[in-house]
Coordinates of C-alpha atoms in Angstrom, one line a residue:
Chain A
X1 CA 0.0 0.0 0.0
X2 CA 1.4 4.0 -1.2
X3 CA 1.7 5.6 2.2
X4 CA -0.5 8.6 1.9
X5 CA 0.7 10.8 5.1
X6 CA 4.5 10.6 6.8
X7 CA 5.1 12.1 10.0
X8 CA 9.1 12.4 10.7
X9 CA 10.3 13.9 13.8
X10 CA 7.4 16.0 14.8
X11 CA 7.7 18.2 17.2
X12 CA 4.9 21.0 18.5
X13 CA 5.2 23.4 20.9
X14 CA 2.5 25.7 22.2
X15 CA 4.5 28.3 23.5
X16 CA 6.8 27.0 26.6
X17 CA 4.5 23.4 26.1
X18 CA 6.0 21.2 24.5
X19 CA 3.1 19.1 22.7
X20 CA 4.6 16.8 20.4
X21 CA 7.8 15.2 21.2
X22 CA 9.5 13.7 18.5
X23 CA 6.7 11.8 16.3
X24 CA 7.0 9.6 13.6
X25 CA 4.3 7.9 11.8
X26 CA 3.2 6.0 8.2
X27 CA 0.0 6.5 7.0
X28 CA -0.9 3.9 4.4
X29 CA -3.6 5.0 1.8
X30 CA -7.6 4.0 2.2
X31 CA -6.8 2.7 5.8
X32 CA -8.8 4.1 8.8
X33 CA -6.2 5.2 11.4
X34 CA -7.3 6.2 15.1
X35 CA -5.2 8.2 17.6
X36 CA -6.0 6.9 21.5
X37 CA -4.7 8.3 24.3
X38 CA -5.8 10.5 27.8
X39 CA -7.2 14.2 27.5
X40 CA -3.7 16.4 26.8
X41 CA -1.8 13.5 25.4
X42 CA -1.6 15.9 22.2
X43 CA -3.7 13.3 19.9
X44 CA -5.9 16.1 18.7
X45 CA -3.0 18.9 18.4
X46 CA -1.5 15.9 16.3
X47 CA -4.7 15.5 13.8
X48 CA -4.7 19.4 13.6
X49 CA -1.1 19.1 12.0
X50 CA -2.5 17.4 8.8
X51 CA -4.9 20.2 7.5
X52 CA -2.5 23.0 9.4
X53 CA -5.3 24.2 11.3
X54 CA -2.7 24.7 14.5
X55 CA -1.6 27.8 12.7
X56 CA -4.6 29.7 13.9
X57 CA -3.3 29.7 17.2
X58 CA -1.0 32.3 18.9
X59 CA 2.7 31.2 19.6
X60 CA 2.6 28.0 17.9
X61 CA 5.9 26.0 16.4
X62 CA 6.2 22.7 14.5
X63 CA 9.4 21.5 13.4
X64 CA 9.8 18.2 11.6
X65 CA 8.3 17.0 8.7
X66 CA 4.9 16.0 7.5
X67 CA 4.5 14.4 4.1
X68 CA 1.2 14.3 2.5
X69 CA 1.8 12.5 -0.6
X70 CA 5.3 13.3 -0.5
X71 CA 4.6 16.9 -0.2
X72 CA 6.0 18.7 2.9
X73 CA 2.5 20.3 4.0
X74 CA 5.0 22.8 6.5
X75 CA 7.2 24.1 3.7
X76 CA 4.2 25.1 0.7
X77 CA 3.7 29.2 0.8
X78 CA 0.6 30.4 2.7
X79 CA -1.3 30.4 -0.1
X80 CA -1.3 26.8 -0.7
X81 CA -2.3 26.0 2.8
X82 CA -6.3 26.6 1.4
X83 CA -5.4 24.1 -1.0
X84 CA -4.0 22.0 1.2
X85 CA -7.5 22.2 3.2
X86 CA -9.5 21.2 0.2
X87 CA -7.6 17.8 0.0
X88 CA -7.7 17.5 3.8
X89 CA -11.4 17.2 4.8
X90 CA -12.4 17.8 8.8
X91 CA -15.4 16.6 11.0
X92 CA -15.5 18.2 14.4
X93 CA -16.2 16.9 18.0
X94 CA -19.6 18.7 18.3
X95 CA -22.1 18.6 14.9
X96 CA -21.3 21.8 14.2
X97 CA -23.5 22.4 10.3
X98 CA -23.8 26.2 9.9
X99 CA -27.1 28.0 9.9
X100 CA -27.9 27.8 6.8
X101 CA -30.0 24.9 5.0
X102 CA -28.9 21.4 4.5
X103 CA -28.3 22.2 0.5
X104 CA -26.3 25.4 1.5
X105 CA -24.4 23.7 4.1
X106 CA -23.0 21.0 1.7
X107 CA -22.8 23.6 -0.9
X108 CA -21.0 25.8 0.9
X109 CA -17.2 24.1 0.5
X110 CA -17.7 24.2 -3.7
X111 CA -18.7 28.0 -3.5
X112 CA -16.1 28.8 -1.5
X113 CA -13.8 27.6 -3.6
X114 CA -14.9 28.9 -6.6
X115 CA -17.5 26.5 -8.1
X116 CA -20.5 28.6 -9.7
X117 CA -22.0 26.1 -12.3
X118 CA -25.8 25.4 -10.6
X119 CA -26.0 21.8 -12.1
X120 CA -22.7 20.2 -10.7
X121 CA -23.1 21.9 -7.5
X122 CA -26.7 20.5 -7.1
X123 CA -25.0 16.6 -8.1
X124 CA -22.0 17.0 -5.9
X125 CA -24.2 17.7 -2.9
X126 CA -26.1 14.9 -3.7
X127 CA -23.3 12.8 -4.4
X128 CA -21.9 13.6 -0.9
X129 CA -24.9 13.5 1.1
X130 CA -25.6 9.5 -0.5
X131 CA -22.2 9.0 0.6
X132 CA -22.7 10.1 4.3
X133 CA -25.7 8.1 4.4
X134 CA -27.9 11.1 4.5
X135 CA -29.7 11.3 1.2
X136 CA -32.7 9.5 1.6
X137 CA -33.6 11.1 4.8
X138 CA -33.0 14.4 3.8
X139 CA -34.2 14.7 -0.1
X140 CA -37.7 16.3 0.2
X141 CA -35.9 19.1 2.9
X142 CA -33.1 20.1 1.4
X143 CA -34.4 23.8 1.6
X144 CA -35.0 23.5 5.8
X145 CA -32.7 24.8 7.8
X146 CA -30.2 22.2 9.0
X147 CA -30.4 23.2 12.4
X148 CA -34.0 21.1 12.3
X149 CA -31.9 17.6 11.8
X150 CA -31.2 15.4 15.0
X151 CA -27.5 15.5 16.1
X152 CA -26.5 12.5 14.7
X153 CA -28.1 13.3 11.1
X154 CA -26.2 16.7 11.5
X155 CA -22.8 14.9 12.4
X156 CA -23.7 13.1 9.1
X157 CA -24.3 16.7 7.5
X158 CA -20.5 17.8 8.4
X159 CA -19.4 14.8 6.9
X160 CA -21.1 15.2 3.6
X161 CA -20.3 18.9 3.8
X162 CA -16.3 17.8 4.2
X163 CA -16.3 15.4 1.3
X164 CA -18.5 17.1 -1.0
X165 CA -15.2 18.8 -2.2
X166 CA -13.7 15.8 -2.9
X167 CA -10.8 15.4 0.1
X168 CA -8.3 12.6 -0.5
X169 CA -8.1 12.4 3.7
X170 CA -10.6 12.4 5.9
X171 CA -10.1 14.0 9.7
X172 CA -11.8 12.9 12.5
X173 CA -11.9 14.5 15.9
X174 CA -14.0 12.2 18.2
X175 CA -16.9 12.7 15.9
X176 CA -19.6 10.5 17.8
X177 CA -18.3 11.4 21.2
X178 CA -21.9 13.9 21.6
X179 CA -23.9 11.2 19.9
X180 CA -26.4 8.6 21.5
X181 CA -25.2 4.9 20.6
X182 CA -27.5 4.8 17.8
X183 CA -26.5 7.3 15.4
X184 CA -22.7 6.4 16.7
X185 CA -23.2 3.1 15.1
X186 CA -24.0 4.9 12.2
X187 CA -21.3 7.2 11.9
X188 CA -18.9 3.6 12.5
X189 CA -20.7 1.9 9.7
X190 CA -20.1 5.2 7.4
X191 CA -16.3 5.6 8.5
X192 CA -16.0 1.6 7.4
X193 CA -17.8 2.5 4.0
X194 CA -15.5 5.8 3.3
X195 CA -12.5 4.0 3.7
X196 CA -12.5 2.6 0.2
X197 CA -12.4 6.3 -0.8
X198 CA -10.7 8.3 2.1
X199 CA -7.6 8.1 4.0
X200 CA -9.2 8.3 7.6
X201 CA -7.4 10.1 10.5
X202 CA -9.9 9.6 14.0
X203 CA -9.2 10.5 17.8
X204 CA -11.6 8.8 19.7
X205 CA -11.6 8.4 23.3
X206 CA -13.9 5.0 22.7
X207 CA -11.7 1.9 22.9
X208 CA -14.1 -0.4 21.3
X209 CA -14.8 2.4 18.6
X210 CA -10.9 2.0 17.7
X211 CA -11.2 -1.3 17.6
X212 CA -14.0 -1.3 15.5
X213 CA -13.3 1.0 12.9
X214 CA -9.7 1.1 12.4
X215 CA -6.8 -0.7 10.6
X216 CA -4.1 0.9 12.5
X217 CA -3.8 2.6 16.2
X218 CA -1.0 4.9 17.6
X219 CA -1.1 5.6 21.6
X220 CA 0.3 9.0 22.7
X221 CA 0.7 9.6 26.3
X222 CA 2.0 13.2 27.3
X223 CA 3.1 14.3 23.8
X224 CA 5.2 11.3 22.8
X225 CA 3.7 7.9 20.4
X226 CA 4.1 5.0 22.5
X227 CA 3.4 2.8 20.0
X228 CA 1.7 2.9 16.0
X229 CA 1.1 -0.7 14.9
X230 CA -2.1 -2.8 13.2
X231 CA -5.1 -2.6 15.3
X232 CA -5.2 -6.1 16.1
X233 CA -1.6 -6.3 17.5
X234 CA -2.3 -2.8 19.7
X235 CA -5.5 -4.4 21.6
X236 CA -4.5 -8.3 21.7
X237 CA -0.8 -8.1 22.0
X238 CA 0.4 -4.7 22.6
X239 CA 4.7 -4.3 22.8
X240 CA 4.9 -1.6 25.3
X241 CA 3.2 -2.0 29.0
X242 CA 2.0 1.5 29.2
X243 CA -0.7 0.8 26.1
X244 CA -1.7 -2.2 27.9
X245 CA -2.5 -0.2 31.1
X246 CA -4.2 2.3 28.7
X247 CA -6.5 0.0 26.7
X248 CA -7.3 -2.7 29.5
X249 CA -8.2 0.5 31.8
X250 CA -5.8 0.5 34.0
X251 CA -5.1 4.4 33.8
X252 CA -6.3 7.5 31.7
Chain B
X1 CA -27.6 6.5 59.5
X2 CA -27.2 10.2 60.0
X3 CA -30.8 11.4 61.1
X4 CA -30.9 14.9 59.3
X5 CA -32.8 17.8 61.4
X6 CA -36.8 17.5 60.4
X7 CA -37.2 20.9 59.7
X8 CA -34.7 21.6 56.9
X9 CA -36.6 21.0 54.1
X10 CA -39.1 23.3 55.2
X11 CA -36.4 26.2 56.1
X12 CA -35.0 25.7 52.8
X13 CA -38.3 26.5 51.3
X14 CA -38.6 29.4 53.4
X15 CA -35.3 31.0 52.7
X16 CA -35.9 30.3 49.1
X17 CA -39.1 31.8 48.7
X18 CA -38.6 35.0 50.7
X19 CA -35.2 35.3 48.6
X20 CA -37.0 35.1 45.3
X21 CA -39.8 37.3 46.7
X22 CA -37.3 40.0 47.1
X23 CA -36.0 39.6 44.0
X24 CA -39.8 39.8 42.3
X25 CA -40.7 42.5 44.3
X26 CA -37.4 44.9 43.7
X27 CA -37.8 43.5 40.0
X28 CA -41.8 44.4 39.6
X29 CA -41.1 48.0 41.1
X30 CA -38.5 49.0 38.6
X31 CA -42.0 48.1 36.2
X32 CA -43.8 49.9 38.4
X33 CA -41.3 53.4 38.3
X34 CA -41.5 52.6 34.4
X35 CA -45.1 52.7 34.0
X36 CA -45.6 55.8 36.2
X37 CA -43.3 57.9 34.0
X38 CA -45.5 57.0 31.3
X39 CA -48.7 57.2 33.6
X40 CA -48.1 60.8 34.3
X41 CA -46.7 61.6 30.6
X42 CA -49.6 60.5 29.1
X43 CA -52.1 61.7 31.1
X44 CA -50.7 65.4 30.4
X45 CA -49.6 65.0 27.2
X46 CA -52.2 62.9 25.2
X47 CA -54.6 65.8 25.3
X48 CA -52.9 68.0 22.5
X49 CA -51.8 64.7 20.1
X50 CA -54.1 65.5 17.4
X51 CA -53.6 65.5 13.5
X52 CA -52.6 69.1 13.8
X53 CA -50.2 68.8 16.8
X54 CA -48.1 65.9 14.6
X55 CA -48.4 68.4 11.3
X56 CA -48.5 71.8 12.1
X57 CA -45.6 74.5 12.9
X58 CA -45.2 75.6 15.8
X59 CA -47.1 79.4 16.2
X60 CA -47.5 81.9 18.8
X61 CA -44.3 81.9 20.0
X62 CA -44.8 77.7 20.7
X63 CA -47.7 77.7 22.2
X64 CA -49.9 76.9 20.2
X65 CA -49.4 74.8 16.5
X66 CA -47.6 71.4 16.8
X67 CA -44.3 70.1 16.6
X68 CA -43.9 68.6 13.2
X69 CA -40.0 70.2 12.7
X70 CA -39.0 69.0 16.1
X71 CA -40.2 65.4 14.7
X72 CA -39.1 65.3 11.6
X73 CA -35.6 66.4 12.7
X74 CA -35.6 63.8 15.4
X75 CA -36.0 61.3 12.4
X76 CA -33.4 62.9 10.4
X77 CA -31.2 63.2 13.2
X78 CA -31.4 59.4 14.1
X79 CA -31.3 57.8 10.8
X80 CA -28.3 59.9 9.7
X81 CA -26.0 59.0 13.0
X82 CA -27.3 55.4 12.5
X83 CA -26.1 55.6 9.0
X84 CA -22.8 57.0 9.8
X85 CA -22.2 55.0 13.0
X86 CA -23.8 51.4 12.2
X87 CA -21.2 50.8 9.5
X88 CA -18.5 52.1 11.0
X89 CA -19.3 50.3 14.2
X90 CA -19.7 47.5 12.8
X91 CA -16.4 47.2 11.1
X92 CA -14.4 48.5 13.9
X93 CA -16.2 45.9 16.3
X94 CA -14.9 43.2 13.4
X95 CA -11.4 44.3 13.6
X96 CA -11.5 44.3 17.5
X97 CA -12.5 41.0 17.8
X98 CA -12.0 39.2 14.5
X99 CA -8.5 40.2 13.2
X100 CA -6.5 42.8 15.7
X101 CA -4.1 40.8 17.2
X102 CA -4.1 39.9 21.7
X103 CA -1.8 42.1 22.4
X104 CA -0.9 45.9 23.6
X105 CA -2.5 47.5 20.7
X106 CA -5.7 45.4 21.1
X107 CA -6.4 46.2 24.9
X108 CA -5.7 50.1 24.3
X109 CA -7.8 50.4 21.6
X110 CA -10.7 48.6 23.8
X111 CA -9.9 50.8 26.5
X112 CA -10.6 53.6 24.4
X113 CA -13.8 52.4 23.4
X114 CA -14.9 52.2 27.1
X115 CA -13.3 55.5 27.6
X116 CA -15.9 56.7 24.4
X117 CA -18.6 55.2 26.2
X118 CA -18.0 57.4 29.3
X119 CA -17.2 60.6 27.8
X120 CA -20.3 63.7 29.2
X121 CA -22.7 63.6 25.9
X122 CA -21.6 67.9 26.4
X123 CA -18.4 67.3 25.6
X124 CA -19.3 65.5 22.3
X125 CA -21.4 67.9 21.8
X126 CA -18.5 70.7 22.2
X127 CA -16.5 68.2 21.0
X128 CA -19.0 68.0 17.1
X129 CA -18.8 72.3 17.2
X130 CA -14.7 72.4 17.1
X131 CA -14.5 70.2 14.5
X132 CA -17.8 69.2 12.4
X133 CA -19.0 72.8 12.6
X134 CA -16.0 75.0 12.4
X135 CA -13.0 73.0 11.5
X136 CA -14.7 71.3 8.4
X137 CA -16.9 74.2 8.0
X138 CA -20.3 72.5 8.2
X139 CA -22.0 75.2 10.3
X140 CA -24.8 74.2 12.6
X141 CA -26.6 71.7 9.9
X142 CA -28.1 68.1 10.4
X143 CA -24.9 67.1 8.8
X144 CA -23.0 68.1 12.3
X145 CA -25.1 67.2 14.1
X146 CA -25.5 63.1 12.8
X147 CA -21.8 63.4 12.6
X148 CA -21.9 64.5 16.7
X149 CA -24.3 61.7 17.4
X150 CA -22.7 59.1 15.8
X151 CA -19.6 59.7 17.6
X152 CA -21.9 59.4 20.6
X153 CA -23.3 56.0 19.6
X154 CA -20.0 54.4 18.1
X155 CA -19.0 53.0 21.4
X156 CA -22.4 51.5 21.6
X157 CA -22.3 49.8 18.4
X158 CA -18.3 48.8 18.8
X159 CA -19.0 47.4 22.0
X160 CA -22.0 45.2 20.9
X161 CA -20.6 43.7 17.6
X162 CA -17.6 43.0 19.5
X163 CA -19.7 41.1 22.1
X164 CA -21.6 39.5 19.3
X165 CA -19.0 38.2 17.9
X166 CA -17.2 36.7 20.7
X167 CA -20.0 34.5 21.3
X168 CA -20.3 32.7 18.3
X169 CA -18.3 29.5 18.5
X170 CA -14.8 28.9 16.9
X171 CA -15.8 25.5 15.8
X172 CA -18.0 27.6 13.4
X173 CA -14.8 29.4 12.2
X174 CA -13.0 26.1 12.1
X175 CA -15.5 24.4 9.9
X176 CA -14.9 27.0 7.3
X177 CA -11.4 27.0 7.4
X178 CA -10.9 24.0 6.7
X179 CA -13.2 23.5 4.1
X180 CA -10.4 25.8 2.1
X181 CA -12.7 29.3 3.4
X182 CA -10.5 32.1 3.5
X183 CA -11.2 34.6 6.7
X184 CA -13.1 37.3 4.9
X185 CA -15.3 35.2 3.4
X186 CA -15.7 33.1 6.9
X187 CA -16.9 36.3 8.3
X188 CA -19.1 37.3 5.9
X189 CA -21.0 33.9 5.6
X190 CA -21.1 32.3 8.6
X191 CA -19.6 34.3 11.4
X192 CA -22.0 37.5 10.9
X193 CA -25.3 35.4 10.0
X194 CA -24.8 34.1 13.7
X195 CA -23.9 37.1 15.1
X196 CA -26.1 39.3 13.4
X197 CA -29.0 39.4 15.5
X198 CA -27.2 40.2 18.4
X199 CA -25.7 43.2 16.4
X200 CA -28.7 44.9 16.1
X201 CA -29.5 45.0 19.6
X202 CA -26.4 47.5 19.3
X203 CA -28.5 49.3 16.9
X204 CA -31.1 49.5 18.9
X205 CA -29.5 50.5 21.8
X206 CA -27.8 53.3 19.9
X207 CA -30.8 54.7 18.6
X208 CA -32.5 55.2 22.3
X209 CA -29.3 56.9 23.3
X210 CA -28.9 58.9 20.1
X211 CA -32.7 60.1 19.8
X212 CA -33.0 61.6 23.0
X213 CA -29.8 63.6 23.5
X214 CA -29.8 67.3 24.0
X215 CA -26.8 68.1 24.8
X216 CA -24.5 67.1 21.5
X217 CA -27.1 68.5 19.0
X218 CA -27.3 71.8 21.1
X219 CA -24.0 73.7 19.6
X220 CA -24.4 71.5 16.4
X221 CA -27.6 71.0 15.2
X222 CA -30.6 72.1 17.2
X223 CA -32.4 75.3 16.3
X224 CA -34.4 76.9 18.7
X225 CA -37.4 77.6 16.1
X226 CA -37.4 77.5 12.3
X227 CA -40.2 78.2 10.2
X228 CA -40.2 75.7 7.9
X229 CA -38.4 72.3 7.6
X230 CA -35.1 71.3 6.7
X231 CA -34.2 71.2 2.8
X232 CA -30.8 69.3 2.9
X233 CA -28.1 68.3 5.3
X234 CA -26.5 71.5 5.8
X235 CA -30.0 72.8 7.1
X236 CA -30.5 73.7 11.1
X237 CA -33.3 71.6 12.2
X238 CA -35.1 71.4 15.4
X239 CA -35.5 68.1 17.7
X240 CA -38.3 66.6 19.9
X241 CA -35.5 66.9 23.3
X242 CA -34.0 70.1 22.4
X243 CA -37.2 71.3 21.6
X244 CA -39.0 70.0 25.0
X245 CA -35.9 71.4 27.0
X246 CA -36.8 75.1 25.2
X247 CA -40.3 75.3 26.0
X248 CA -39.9 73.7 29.1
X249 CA -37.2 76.8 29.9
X250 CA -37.1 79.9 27.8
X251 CA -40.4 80.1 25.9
X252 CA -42.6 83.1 25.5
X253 CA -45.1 81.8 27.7
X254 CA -43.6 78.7 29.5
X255 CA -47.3 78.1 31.6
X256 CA -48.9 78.4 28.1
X257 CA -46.7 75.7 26.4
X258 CA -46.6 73.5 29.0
X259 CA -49.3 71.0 28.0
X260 CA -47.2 71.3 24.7
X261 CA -44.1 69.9 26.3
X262 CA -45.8 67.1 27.9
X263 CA -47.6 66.4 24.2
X264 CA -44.3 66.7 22.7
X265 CA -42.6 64.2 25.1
X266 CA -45.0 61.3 24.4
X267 CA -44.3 61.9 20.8
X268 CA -40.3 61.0 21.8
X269 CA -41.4 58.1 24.1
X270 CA -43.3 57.0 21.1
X271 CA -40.7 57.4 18.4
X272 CA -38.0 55.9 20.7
X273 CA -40.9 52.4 21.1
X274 CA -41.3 52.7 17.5
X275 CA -38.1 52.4 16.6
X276 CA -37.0 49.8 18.8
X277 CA -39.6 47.9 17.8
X278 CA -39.1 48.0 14.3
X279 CA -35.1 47.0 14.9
X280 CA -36.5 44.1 17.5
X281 CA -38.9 42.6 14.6
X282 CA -35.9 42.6 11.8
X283 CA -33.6 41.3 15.2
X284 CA -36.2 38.6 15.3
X285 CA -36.0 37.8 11.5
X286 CA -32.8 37.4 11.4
X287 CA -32.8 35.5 15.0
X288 CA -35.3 33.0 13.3
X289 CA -32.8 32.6 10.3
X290 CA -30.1 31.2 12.2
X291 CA -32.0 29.5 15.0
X292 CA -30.0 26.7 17.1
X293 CA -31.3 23.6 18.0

């Protein structure tokens, strides 16, 4: 498999903090990765790297590299970083669709970026909105105001709205962690669809959820990656003790 | 088992309902000092509103006629600092909060506004003369005087859109950033729609301050009496508080206009209501728009 992201000797500091100590990491292409680890372990400063939305905060540094399809994502002018964002796709904690209406909402990442023609616009929304699972129940109200979904339909929304421009990588940051189980199932079902299409990045704080939905699983504890491997070696036969004490409960 | 004393549950009610009765009571008389400022408005005033009182000039020396320069300059007035300061308001509160920078610059330039804020509505109004009507040469005119009360409101607005803004969640920002949005257009299409109805509450509040000032429109604007009505922005033009404040204090026959006064302050009350509501039903629109869950 083409590794799709490459992390080498990341390190991120939030002014004095120290956030990311050293990380390196493979990404392979189409495979769901999740990032576990305690509150502060830096696993969500981590996902931010990938679409450089850490540079909207004050006193930030990164050194290292980070290689998204070979390109160093830190060393592309300012004026690629939009581009960058259109090919790195983002789904928040909180269902966070904007008040506008479900159409607009999906629409919004195309206009922004320039698309004007009325018929391709109407087919990508569609497109994206079959694709988040989201279609059938939203056809005949695609003029109401999204705000009128339930929170898991609107967690659905976001997700159509980030790949309705087409991202190569999906970012996750706990996205069912305000949902009831229900609609968290069927946010895991849809993360195990997308993965033919999308390079998946998720932080979850769910254990099984990592188990469920993802090929490969890095633990960070206080800024450093204990340990990246396959899923299936992480939770039945992790190398390092302190993953063992974080996954069977032990602490965190 | 720890046996808890019987009576608590009763004292607790007690305490609590003599604490929120003090809270209704202090709460309902505020209400009640409102509505006898009306009361005893009205009750003097709402014999002369007629037709004639909203249309006429004043004649006799303003005591007898009505008071439709003082109204329609109010209106002028109003609109044209609203104009001048919603805009300008608007943006600054957008800079403040959505690009200046934490930092030195940042706090002194809110301090400033809070300094604005506090600043005796005379001084403005001194202020307005030295520059609006003699420095740039504007004389006394409705031009001035807008310019005066805008300064007036400015802080107002600032303060609100800043406020505004603040609320609205990053994760709104977020979501358009990285969706490839660049900042401006953030602002405009999904920060503002979310902020917007909170904005106007600025607007509102600037236009109660604005239309019943005195003291900035008195070197700038105000004209004692004028025979006819304004014709352009470098006109004088009377106002509903300037014009209560004169026949309540140097008329010809202050006894004789009296009744006029009163008359003439219900028609501000009722302009001030009129216009708040109007901005509270397009606050409401918009508030609809961009309802959350």
């Amino acid at each position: 498999m083409r590794t799709k992201i490459e992390a080498s000797n990341v390190h991120l500091h939030y002014g004095d903090f120290h956030a990311l100590k050293g990380i390196n990491m493979q990404i392979p292409e189409r495979t769901v990765t999740a990032l576990i680890g305690p509150s502060g372990c830096g696993k969500s400063s981590y996902l931010r790297l990938f679409n450089r939305m850490n540079d909207l905060i004050d006193g930030v540094r990164i050194d290292g590299k980070v290689l998204i399809d070979n390109t160093d994502i830190y060393s592309i002018p300012q004026s690629e970083v939009d581009r960058l964002r259109r090919k790195v796709g983002m789904v928040f904690q909180k269902p966070n669709p904007f008040p506008k209406t479900i159409f607009e909402n999906v629409a919004y990442g195309l206009r922004v970026n320039g698309l004007k023609d009325k018929k391709v616009i109407g087919e990508q929304v569609e497109k994206a909105l079959r694709q988040a699972a989201l279609w059938e129940e939203v056809k005949d109200k695609l003029k109401k105001s999204a705000f009128e979904l339930s929170g898991g339909q609107q967690q659905r929304l976001c997700i159509a709205r980030a790949m309705a421009i087409e991202p190569s990588i999906l970012l996750m940051d706990e996205p069912a962690s305000a949902l009831d189980p229900i609609s968290t199932g069927k946010i895991e079902e849809l993360i195990y669809e997308l993965k033919s299409n999308f390079t998946i990045i998720i932080v979850t704080h769910n254990m099984q959820q990592a188990s469920r939905v993802s090929d490969y699983t890095g633990f960070f504890l206080l800024g450093e990656l204990i340990e990246f491997d396959e899923t299936k070696k992480i939770f039945r036969n992790p190398e390092k003790q302190q993953t063992e004490n974080y996954i069977t409960g032990r602490f965190g | 088992m720890i046996s808890f004393p019987k009576q608590v549950d009763r004292e607790k009610r007690l305490h609590q309902a003599i604490a929120f009765w003090i809270a209704r009571i202090i709460s309902y008389s505020i209400l009640l000092i409102l509505f006898l400022i009306l009361f005893f408005i009205l009750k003097r005033g709402i014999g002369v509103i007629n037709w004639e009182f909203l249309t006429a000039m004043p004649i006799d020396g303003m005591t007898k006629g009505g008071i439709l320069p003082a109204i329609v300059g109010t209106l002028y007035l109003v609109l044209m600092s609203m104009i001048i300061a919603f805009p300008v308001g608007v943006l600054s509160g957008i800079y403040v909060n959505e690009y200046a920078k934490e930092g030195a610059i940042k706090q002194f330039v809110k301090m400033m506004t809070n300094n604005l804020a506090g600043v005796p509505s005379i001084v403005f109004g001194l202020f307005g003369m030295a520059l609006f009507v003699n420095r740039l040469g504007f004389g006394a005119s409705i031009l001035a005087g807008s310019l005066t009360l805008a300064l007036l409101a400015l802080p107002l607005i600032i303060r609100t859109t800043e406020e505004s803004l603040k609320a609205v969640d990053d994760t709104f920002r977020h979501a358009s950033y990285a969706l490839g949005a660049s900042k401006l257009r953030t602002i405009r299409k999904v920060v503002l729609p979310i902020a917007f109805p909170n904005i106007i509450t600025g607007l509102i509040l600037g236009i109660g301050r604005v239309s019943g000032e005195t003291a900035p429109i008195l070197f700038t604007v105000a004209a004692y009496f004028l025979p006819k009505l304004p014709q352009s922005l470098f006109d004088q033009a009377m106002a509903l508080p300037y014009h209560l404040y004169v026949i309540s204090t140097s008329g010809t026959n202050i006894q004789a206009s009296r009744p006029i006064a009163y008359g003439t302050a219900v028609i501000l009350i009722l302009i001030v209501l009129g216009m708040n509501l109007l901005a509270n039903f397009v606050r409401s629109h918009y508030s609809r728009k961009v309802k959350m869950k």
